Coordinates of C-alpha atoms in Angstrom, one line a residue:
X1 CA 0.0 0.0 0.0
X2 CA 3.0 2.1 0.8
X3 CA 4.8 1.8 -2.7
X4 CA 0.3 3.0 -4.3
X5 CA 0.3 5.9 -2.1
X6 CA 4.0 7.2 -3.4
X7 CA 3.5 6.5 -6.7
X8 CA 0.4 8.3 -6.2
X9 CA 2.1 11.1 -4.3
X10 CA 4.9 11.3 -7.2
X11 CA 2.5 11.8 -10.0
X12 CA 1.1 15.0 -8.2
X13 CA 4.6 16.0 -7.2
X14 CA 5.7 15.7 -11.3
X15 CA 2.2 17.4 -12.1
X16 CA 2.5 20.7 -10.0
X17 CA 6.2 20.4 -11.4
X18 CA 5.0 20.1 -14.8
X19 CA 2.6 22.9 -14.1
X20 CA 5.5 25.5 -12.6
X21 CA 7.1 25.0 -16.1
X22 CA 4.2 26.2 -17.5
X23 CA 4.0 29.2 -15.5
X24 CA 7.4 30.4 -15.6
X25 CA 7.2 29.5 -19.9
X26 CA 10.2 26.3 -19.9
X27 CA 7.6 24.7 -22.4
X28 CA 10.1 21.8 -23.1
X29 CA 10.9 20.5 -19.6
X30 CA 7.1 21.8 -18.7
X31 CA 6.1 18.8 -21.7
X32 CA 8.2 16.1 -20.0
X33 CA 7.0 16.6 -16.6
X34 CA 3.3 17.1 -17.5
X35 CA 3.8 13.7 -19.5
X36 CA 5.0 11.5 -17.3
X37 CA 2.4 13.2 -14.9
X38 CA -0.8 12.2 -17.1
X39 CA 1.0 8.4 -17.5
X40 CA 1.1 8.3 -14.4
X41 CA -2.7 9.1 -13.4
X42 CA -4.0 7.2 -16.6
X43 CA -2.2 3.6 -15.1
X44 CA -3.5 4.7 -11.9
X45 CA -7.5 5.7 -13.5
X46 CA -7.1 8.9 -12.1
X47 CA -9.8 10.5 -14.5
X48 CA -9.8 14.4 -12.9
X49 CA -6.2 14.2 -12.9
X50 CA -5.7 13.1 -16.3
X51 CA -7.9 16.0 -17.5
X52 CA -5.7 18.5 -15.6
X53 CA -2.8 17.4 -17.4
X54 CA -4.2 17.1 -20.9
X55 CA -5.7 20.7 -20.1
X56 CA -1.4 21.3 -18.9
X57 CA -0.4 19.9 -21.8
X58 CA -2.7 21.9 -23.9
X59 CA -0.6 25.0 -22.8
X60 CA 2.4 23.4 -24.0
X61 CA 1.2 22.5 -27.6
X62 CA -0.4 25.8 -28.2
X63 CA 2.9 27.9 -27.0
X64 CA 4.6 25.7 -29.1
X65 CA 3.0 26.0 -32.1
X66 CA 1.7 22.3 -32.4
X67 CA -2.0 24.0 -32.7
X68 CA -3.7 20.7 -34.2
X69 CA -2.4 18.7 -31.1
X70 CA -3.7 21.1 -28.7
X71 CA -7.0 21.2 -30.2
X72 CA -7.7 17.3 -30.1
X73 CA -6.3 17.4 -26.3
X74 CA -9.4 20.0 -26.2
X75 CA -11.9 17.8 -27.7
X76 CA -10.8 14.8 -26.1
X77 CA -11.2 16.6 -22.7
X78 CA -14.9 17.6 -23.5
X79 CA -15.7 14.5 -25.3
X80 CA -14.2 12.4 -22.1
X81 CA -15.5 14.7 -19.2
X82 CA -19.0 13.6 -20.5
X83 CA -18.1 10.0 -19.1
X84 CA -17.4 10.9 -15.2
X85 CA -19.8 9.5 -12.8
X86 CA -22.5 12.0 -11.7
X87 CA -21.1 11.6 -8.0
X88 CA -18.0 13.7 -9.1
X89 CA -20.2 16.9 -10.4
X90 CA -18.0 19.1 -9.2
X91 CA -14.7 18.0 -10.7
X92 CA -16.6 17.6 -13.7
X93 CA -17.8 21.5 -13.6
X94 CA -13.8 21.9 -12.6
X95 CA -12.6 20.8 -15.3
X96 CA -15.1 21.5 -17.9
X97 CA -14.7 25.6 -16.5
X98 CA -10.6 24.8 -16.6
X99 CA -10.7 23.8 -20.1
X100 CA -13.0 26.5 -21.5
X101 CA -11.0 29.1 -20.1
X102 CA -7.8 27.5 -21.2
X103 CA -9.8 27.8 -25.0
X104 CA -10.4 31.1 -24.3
X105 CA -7.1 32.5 -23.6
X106 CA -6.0 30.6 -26.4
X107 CA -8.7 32.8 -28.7
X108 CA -7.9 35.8 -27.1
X109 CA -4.3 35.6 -28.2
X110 CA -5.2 34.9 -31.5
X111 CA -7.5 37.6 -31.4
X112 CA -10.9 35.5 -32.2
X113 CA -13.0 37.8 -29.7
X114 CA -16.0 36.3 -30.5
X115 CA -14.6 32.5 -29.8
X116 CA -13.1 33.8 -26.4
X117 CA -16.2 35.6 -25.3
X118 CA -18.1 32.5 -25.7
X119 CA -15.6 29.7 -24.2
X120 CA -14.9 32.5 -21.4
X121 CA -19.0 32.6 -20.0
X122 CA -19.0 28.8 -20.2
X123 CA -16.1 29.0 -18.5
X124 CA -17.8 31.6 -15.6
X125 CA -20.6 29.5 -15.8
X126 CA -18.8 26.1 -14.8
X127 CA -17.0 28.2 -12.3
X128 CA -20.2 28.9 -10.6
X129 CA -21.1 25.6 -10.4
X130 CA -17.6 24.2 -9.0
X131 CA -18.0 26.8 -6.6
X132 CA -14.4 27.8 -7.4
X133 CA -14.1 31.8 -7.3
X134 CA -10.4 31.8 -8.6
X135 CA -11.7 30.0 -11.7
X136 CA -14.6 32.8 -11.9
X137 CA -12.0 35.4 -11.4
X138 CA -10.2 34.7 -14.3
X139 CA -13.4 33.8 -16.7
X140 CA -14.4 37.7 -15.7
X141 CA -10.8 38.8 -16.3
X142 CA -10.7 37.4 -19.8
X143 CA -13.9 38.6 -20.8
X144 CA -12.9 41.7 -20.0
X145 CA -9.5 41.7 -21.4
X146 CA -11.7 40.9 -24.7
X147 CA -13.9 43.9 -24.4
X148 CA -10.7 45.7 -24.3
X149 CA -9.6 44.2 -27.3
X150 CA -12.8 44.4 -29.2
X151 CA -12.5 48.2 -28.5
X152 CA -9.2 48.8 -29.8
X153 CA -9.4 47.0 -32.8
X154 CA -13.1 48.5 -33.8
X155 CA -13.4 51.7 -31.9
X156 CA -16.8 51.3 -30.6
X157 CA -16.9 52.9 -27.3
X158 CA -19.7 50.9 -25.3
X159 CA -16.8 47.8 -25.5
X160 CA -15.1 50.0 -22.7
X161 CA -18.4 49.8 -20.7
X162 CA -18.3 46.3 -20.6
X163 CA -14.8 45.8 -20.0
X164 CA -15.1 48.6 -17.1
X165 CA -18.0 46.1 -15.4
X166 CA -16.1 42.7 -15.9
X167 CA -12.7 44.2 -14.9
X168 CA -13.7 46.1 -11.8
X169 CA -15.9 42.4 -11.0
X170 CA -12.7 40.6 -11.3
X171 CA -10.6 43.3 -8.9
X172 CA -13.3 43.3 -6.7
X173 CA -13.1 39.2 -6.3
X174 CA -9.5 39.0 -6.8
X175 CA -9.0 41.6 -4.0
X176 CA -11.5 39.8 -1.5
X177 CA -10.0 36.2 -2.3
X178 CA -6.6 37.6 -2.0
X179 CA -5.3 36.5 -5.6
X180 CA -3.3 40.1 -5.6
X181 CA -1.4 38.7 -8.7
X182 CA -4.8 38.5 -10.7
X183 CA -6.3 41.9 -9.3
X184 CA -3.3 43.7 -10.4
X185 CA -3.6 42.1 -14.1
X186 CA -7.2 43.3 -14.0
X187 CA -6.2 46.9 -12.7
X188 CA -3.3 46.9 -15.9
X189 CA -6.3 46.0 -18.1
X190 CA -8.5 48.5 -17.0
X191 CA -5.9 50.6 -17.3
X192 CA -6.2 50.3 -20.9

């Protein structure tokens, strides 16, 4: 039981590894880790898990320029999240809110406002069913950051409205939650 509950332990360990790769943008090493991370939960039927690394590894392909590969991680995530028992609801709205705002950051940098806006409220909508207000705090951010967007590449003014509202919501929950790192992205946006 010992040698389960270390191999269990180690494929976390290499996932949050795999996952600090990601954040600090070592894409290559980020790939390995997050790899042997989602063997790892797929011998050991870890189904959350293994979304949470194909959603990692998602991150990878798309900064990497393997666009195809990231997109079949995407639909194989939806198409597989279908399949969790209805006891596990909430990883399932976890996941499902992870992977559509994972899509929509990926349309916001490819400028496809319309695609972002729409993967970014299913995203706030998952959140509020996982209950999970950093996941909610970033759906709100990107909306926003795509109202910014929309205004500066067509000049309509009422875009800025909209930002304003989603922007000051996500400062007001990233403040209260204490994500300071997300409020001050928010406050640079607004900014804008």
């Amino acid at each position: 039981a010992g040698d389960a509950i270390a191999w269990c332990y180690s494929g976390l360990v290499i996932g949050d590894l795999g996952r600090s790769f990601v954040e600090s943008h070592d894409w290559a090493k980020a790939e390995i880790y997050i790899q042997k991370a989602l063997e790892i939960a797929m011998v050991q039927n870890d189904r959350p898990a293994e979304f949470i690394y194909k959603i990692n590894l998602q991150l990878v392909f798309s900064n990497t320029g393997r666009r195809v590969q990231s997109l079949k991680l995407a639909e194989d995530v939806f198409r597989d999240s279908e399949t969790l028992p209805s006891e596990l609801d909430w990883n399932k709205n976890y996941v499902l809110a992870l992977q559509h705002l994972n899509l929509a950051a990926y349309q916001i940098n490819e400028f496809h406002l319309n695609e972002c806006q729409h993967h970014a409220r299913k995203a706030l909508a998952y959140a509020e069913l996982a209950q999970n207000p950093f996941l909610r705090l970033h759906a709100q951010q990107i909306i926003g950051q795509s109202y910014v967007r929309a205004r500066l590449v067509t000049g309509k003014r009422e875009y800025s409205a909209e930002a304003e509202k989603y922007l000051n919501d996500a400062i007001k929950i990233g403040h209260l939650s204490g994500h300071s790192w997300t409020e001050a992205e928010a406050e640079a946006e607004l900014a804008q």
